[in-house]
XYZ file of C-alpha atoms in Angstrom:
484
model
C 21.426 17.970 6.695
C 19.696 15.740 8.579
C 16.289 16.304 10.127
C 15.340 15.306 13.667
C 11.766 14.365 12.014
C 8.890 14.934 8.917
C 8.994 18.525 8.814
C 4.769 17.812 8.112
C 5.016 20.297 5.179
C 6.942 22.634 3.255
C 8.212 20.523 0.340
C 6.083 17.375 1.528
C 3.480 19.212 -0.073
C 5.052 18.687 -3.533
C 6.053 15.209 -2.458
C 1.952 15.340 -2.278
C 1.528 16.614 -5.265
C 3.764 14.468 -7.163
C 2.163 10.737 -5.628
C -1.375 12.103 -6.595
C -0.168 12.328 -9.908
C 1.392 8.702 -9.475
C -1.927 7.375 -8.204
C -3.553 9.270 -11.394
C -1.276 7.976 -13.674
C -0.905 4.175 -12.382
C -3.943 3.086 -10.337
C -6.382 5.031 -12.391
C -5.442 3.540 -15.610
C -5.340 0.358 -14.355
C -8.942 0.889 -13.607
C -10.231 2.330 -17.342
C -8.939 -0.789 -18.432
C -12.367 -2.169 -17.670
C -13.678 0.202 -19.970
C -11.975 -1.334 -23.066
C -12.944 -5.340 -21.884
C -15.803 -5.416 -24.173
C -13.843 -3.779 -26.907
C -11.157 -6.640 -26.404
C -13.824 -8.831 -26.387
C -15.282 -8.023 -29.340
C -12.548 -7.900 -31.491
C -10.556 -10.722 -30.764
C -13.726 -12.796 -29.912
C -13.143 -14.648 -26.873
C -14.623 -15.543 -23.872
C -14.695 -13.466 -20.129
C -12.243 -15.425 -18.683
C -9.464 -15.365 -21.046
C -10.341 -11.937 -21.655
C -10.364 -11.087 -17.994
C -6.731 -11.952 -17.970
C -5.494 -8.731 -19.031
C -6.257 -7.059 -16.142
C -5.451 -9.536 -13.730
C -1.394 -9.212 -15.177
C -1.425 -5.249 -15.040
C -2.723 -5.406 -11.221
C -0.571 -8.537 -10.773
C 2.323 -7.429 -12.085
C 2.107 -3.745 -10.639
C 1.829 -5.822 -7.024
C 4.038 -8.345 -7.871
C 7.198 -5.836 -8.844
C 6.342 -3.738 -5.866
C 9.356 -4.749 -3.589
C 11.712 -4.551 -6.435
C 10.034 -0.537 -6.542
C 10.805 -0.589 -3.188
C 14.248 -1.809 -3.285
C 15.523 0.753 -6.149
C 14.321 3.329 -4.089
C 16.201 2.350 -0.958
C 19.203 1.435 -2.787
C 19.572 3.806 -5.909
C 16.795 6.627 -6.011
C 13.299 7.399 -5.868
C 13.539 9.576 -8.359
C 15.282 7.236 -10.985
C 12.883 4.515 -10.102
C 9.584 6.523 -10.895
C 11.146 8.206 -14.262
C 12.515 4.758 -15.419
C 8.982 3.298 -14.070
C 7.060 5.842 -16.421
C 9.188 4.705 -19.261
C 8.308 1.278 -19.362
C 5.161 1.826 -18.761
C 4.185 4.351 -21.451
C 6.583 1.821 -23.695
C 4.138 -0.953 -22.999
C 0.863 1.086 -23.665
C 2.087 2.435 -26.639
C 3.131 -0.999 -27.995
C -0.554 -2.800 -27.106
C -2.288 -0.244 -29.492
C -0.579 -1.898 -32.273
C -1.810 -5.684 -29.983
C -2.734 -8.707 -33.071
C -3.878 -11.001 -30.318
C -4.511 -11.364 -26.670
C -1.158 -12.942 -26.067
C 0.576 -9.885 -27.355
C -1.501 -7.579 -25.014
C -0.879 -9.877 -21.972
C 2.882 -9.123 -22.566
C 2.349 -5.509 -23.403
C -0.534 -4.118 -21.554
C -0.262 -7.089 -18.850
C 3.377 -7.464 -17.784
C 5.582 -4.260 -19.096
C 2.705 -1.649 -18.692
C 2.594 -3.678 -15.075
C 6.593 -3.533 -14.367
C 6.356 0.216 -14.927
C 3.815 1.428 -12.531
C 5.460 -0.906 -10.291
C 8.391 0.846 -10.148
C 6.178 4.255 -9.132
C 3.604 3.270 -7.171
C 5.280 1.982 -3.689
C 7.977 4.584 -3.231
C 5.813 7.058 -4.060
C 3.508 5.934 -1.546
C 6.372 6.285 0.839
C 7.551 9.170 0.677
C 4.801 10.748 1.165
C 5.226 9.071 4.760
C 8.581 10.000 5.073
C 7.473 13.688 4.717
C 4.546 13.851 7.214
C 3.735 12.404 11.056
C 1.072 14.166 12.491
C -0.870 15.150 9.499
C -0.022 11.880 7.562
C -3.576 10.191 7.372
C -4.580 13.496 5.633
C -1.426 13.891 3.525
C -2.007 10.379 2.614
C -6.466 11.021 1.757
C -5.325 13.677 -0.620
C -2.005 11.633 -2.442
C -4.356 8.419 -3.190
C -7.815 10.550 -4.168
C -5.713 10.366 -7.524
C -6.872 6.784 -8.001
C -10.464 8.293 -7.763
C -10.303 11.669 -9.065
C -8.244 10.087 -12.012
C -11.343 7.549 -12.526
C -13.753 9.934 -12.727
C -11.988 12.361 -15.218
C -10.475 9.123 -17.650
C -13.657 6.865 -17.754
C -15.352 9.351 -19.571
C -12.668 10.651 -21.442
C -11.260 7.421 -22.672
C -15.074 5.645 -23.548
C -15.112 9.155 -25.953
C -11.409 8.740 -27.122
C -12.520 4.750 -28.190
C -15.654 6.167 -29.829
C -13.387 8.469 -31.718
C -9.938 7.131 -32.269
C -10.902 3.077 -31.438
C -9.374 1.478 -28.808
C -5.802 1.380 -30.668
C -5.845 5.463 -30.658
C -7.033 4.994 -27.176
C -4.206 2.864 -25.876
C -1.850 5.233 -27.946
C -3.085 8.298 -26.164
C -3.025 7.003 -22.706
C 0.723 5.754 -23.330
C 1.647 9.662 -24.018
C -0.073 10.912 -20.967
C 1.536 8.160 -18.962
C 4.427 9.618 -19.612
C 3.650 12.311 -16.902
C 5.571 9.602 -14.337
C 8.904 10.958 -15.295
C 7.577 14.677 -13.952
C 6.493 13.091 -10.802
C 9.643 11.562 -10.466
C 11.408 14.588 -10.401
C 9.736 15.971 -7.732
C 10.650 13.418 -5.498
C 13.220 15.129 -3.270
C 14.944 12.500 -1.078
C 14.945 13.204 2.771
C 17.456 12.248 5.966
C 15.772 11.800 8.996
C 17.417 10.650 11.955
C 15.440 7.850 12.706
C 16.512 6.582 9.036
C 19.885 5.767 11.270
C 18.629 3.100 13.359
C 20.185 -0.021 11.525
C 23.767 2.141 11.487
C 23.590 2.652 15.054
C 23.320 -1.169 15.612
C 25.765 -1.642 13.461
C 27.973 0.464 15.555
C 26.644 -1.027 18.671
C 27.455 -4.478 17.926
C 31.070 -3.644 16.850
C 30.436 -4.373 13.003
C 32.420 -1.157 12.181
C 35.789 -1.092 12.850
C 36.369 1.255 15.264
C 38.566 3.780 12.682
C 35.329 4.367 10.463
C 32.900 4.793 13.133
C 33.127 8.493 12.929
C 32.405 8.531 9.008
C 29.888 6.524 9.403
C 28.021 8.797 12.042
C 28.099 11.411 9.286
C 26.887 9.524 6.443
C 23.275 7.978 5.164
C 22.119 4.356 6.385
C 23.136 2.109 3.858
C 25.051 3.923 1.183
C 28.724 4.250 2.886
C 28.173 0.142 4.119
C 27.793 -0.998 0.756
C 30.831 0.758 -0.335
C 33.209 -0.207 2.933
C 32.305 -3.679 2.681
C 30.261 -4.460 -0.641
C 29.036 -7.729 0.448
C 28.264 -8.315 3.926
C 26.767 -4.854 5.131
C 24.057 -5.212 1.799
C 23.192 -8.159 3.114
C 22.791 -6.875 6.772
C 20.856 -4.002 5.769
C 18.477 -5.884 3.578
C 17.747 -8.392 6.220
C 16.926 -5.474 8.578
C 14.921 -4.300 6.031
C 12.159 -7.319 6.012
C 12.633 -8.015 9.995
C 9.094 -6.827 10.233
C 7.918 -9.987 8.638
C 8.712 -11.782 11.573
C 6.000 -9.719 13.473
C 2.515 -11.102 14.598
C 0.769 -7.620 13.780
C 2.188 -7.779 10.426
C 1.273 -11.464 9.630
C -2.156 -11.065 10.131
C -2.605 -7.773 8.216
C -0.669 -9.540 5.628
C -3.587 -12.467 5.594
C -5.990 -10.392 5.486
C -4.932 -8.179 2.876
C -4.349 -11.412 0.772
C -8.405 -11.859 1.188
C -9.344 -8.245 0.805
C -7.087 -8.100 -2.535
C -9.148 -10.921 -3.996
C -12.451 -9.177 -3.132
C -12.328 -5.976 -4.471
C -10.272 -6.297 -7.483
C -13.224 -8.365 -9.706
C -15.735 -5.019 -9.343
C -13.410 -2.868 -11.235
C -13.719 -5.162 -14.009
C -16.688 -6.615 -14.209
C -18.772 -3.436 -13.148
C -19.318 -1.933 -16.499
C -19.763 -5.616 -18.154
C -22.303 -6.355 -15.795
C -23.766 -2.971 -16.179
C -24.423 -3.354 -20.213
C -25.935 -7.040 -19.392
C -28.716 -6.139 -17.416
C -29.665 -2.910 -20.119
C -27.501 -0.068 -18.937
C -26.225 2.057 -22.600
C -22.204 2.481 -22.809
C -21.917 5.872 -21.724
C -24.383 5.225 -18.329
C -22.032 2.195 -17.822
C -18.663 4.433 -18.136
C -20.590 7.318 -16.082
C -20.798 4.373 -13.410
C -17.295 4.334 -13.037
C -17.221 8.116 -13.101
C -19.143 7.624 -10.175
C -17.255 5.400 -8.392
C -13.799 7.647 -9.182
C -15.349 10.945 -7.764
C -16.842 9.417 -4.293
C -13.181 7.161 -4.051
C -11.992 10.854 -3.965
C -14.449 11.885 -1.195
C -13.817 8.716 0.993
C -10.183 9.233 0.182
C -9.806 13.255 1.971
C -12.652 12.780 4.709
C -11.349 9.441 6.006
C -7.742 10.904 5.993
C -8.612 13.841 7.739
C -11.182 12.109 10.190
C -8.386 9.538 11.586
C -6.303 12.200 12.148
C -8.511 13.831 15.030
C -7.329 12.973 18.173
C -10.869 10.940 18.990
C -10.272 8.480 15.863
C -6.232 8.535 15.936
C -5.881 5.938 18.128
C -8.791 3.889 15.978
C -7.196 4.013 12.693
C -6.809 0.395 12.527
C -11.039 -0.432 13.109
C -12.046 2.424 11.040
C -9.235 0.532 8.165
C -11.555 -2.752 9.457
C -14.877 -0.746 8.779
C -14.066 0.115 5.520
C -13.056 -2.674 4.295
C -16.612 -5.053 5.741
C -18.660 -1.837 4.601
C -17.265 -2.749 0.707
C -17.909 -6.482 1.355
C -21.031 -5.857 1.823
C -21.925 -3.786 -0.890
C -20.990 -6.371 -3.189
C -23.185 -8.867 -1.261
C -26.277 -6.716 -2.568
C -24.939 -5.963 -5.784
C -26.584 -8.975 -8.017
C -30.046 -7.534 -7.093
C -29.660 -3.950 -8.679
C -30.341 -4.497 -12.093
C -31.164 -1.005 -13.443
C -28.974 2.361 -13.760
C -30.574 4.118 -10.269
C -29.743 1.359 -8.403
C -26.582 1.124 -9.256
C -25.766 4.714 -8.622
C -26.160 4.097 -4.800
C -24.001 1.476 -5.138
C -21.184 3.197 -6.783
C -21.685 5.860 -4.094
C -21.334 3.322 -0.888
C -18.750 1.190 -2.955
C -16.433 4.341 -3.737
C -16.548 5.450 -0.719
C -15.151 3.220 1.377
C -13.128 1.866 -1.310
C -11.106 5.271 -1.031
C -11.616 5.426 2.862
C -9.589 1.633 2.961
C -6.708 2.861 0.547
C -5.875 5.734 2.363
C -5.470 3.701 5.509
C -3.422 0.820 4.174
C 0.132 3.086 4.108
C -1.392 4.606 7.948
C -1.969 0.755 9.328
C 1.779 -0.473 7.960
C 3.156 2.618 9.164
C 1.439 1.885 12.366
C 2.366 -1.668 12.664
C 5.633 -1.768 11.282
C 7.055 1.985 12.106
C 8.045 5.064 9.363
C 11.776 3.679 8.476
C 10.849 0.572 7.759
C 7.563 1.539 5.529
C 8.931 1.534 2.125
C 10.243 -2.106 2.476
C 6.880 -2.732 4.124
C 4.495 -1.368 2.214
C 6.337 -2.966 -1.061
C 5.472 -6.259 0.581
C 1.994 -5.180 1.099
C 1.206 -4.255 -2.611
C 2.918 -7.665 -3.464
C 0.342 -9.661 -1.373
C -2.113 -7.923 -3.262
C -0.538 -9.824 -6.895
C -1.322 -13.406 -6.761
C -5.321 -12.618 -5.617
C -5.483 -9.555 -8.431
C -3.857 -12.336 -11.155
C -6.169 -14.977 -9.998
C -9.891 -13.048 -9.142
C -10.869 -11.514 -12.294
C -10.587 -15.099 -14.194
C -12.184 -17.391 -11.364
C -14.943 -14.226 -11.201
C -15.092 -14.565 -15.421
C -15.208 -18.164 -15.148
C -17.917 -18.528 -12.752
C -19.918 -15.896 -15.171
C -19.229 -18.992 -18.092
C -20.220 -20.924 -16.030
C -23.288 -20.643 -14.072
C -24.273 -17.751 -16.918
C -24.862 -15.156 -13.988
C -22.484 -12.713 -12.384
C -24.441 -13.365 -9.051
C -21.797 -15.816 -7.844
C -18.459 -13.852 -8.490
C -19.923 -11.189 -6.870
C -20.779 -12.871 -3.519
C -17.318 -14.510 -3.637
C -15.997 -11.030 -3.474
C -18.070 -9.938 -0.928
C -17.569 -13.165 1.864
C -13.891 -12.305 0.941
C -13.460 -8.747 2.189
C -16.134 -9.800 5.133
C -14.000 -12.372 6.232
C -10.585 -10.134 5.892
C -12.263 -7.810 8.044
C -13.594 -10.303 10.598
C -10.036 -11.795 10.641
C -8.228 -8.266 11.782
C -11.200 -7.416 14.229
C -11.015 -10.853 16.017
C -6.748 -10.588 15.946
C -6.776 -7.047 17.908
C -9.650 -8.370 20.316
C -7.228 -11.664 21.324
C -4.458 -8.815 21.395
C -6.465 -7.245 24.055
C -7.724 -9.601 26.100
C -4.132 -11.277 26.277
C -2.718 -7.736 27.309
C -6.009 -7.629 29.969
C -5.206 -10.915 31.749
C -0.819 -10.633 31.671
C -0.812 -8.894 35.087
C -2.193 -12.334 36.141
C -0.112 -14.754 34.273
C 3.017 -12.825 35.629
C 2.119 -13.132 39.794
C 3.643 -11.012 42.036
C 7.350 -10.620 39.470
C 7.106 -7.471 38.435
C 8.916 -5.808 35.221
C 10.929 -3.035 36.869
C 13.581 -0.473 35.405
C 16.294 1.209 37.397
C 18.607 3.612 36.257
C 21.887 5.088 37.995
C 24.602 7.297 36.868
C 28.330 7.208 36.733
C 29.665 10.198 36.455
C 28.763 11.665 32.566
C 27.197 8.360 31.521
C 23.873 7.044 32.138
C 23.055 3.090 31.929
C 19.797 1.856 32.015
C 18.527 -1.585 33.000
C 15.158 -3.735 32.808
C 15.324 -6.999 34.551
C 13.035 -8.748 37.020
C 14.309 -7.919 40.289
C 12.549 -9.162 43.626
C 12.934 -6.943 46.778
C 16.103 -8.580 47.829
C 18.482 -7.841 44.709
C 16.671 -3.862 44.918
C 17.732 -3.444 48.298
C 21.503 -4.807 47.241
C 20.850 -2.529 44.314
C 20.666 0.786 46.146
C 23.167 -0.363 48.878
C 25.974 -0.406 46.609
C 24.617 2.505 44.171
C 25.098 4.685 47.352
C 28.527 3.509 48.576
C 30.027 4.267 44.877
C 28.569 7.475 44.625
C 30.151 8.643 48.245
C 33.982 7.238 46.662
């Protein structure tokens, strides 16, 4: 059956469940991978940059796949697109432990290990929206304090597991817990909301149905029963309608801006521990770092979820997204001056957290902009902003370390970067304002009116710009035909 709206809990809570695990399994790993740079390093013996590479395809590719996540979701099934995601990727860890050069490992590690969390992360991510409304910034804090909570429990665990097993065990390990995305799949219940039906209900508007099938139709899912009456056309329809939302201003600045913000932040998950050992941290400080990091991420994750769903901050969700994202710039702005472990515990505190408190509130902000049916297509464009600036950072960061010898300037790069993405959003809602301030005056004395009359059963609205004249007409003759 389908439901009028989220029912805001019951089963969403799995659905909760299940994308915390995805965000453990996918975003979490992709983040110990800094842990085994210097061991990648070492043993093939090359330099940052082409080393660096290996993380830039995972994050790339996960991005870069994210619509195609999206669109097996729409079309075929969450579930089957998470298990089949955790396939590949546990598939591509398993085959980089046995890695004989860094080529090998950008195909392994880089693009299949990539492909597969693609294929989890995004409709994971939005199903969780499908489930909730009115508690979603919350639902959402607790489904991505995976990424964190999954950083602070691995980066230990997998420094130990190198130590123990070398970083071939490691990788092998890792490709068997990965494996956990096929159980996360499975909890994936599909839902039918009603507001899912919005593209059918143009459809039937606009006379695309013939009128014979219009009661089948009424009774069936959004897409589905299209692609089987007319295989061709209605796919094509219903994709289009899909990605309308990239025609809309709102969207095409927060897609700018994430393009900026994705460039920033991806670099410190890399580099951290690198940087870390260079000015005298040991190994296991350096991992503990990251530990850090995971464990606040989880912190800024749940208390910035539940905060913007208070009814003082609800209707601020986008600044406090805004907020988050300068506060991180600027952390990495001070970061080249903390050259010893206690000062770079406070920064893995103030980093962390508002790296969590931003990823919570990138599904909230698309939702917000783009509306819930349309957020799986949306936020799978969204994640694949994010691939080009994840492929490109880490190298231009490692290349600048070659370079000038110094991690100073990669690090400043990254901060101006998220500065500026925030600047960019905070200056685009303030000209949003101001236009909607000063419209009463660019209109004059035309005024935007809607009157509605009845005939009989059926009610007809209509929004026009009407002076006093064509009102006065309008009422005349709504009175005579009611008195026939």
């Amino acid at each position: 059956a389908r439901q009028a709206g989220p029912p805001d809990g019951g089963w969403g809570w799995m659905i909760v469940a299940g994308c915390f695990l995805v965000t453990i399994c996918t975003r979490a790993v992709t983040r110990c991978i800094s842990i085994f740079f210097v061991e990648f390093q070492a043993y093939f013996g090359q330099d940052y940059a082409r080393t660096a590479w290996i993380h830039s395809i995972v994050d790339c590719a996960t991005m870069l796949c994210a619509p195609l996540g999206s669109l097996i979701s729409n079309h075929v099934s969450c579930q089957v697109g998470i298990m089949l995601g955790g396939l590949l990727a546990s598939t591509g860890l398993i085959l980089s432990s046995f890695a004989t050069s860094l080529e090998h490992l950008y195909l392994s590690l880089g693009v299949l290990t990539g492909l597969g969390f693609a294929l989890c992360y995004s409709p994971a991510i939005a199903m969780v929206g499908k489930y909730f409304n009115k508690r979603k910034a919350l639902a959402y804090g607790i489904a991505m304090s995976g990424s964190g909570i999954g950083t602070f429990i691995l980066a230990p665990v997998v420094q130990l597991l190198i130590e123990q097993f070398s970083w071939r065990g490691a990788l092998l390990i890792l490709g068997g817990f990965v494996l956990n995305l096929c159980v996360c799949g499975a909890l994936m219940r599909p839902i039918s909301l009603k507001e899912d039906c919005k593209t059918a209900l143009e459809l039937l508007e606009q006379n695309y149905v013939p009128e014979t099938e219009k009661q089948d139709l009424k009774r069936m899912s959004i897409c589905s029963p299209l692609i089987k009456l007319w295989p061709h056309e209605c796919f094509c329809y219903c994709s289009w309608k899909e990605y309308d939302f990239l025609l809309m201003p709102g969207f095409m600045v927060l897609a700018v801006s994430i393009l900026f913000m994705a460039y920033g932040c991806s670099p410190l998950f890399v580099y951290l521990v690198p940087y870390a050992l260079s000015v005298g941290v040991s190994h296991h400080q350096a991992a503990f770092l990251m530990s850090i990091l995971g464990v606040i991420d989880i912190i800024g994750n749940v208390t910035f979820g539940w905060l913007t769903d208070r009814r003082c901050l609800k209707k601020h969700r986008y600044f406090c997204y805004l907020f988050a994202v300068g506060m991180d710039g600027l952390s990495c702005l001070f970061l080249p001056v903390l050259q010893s472990f206690p000062l770079l515990v406070p920064f893995s505190f103030t980093f962390g957290y508002f790296d969590g408190a931003y990823v919570t509130l990138i599904p909230v902000v698309t939702a917000d902009v783009v509306g819930t049916p349309l957020l799986s297509s949306a936020l799978g464009v969204v994640y694949f902003l994010h691939a080009i600036p994840y492929l490109v950072s880490p190298p231009v960061a490692g290349w600048l370390v070659d370079t000038t010898g110094s991690y100073t300037a990669s690090f400043l790069l990254c901060g101006f970067s998220m500065i500026f993405s925030s600047a960019l959003l905070c200056f685009a809602r303030l000209a949003k304002k101001i236009k909607r301030t000063h419209l009463p005056s660019l209109t004059g004395n035309t005024a935007l009116k809607q009157h509605i009359w009845t005939n009989g059963a059926i009610a007809y609205s209509v929004t026009a710009e009407l002076d006093q004249r064509d009102v006065e007409f309008l009422a005349v003759d709504t009175n005579s035909f009611s008195n026939r």
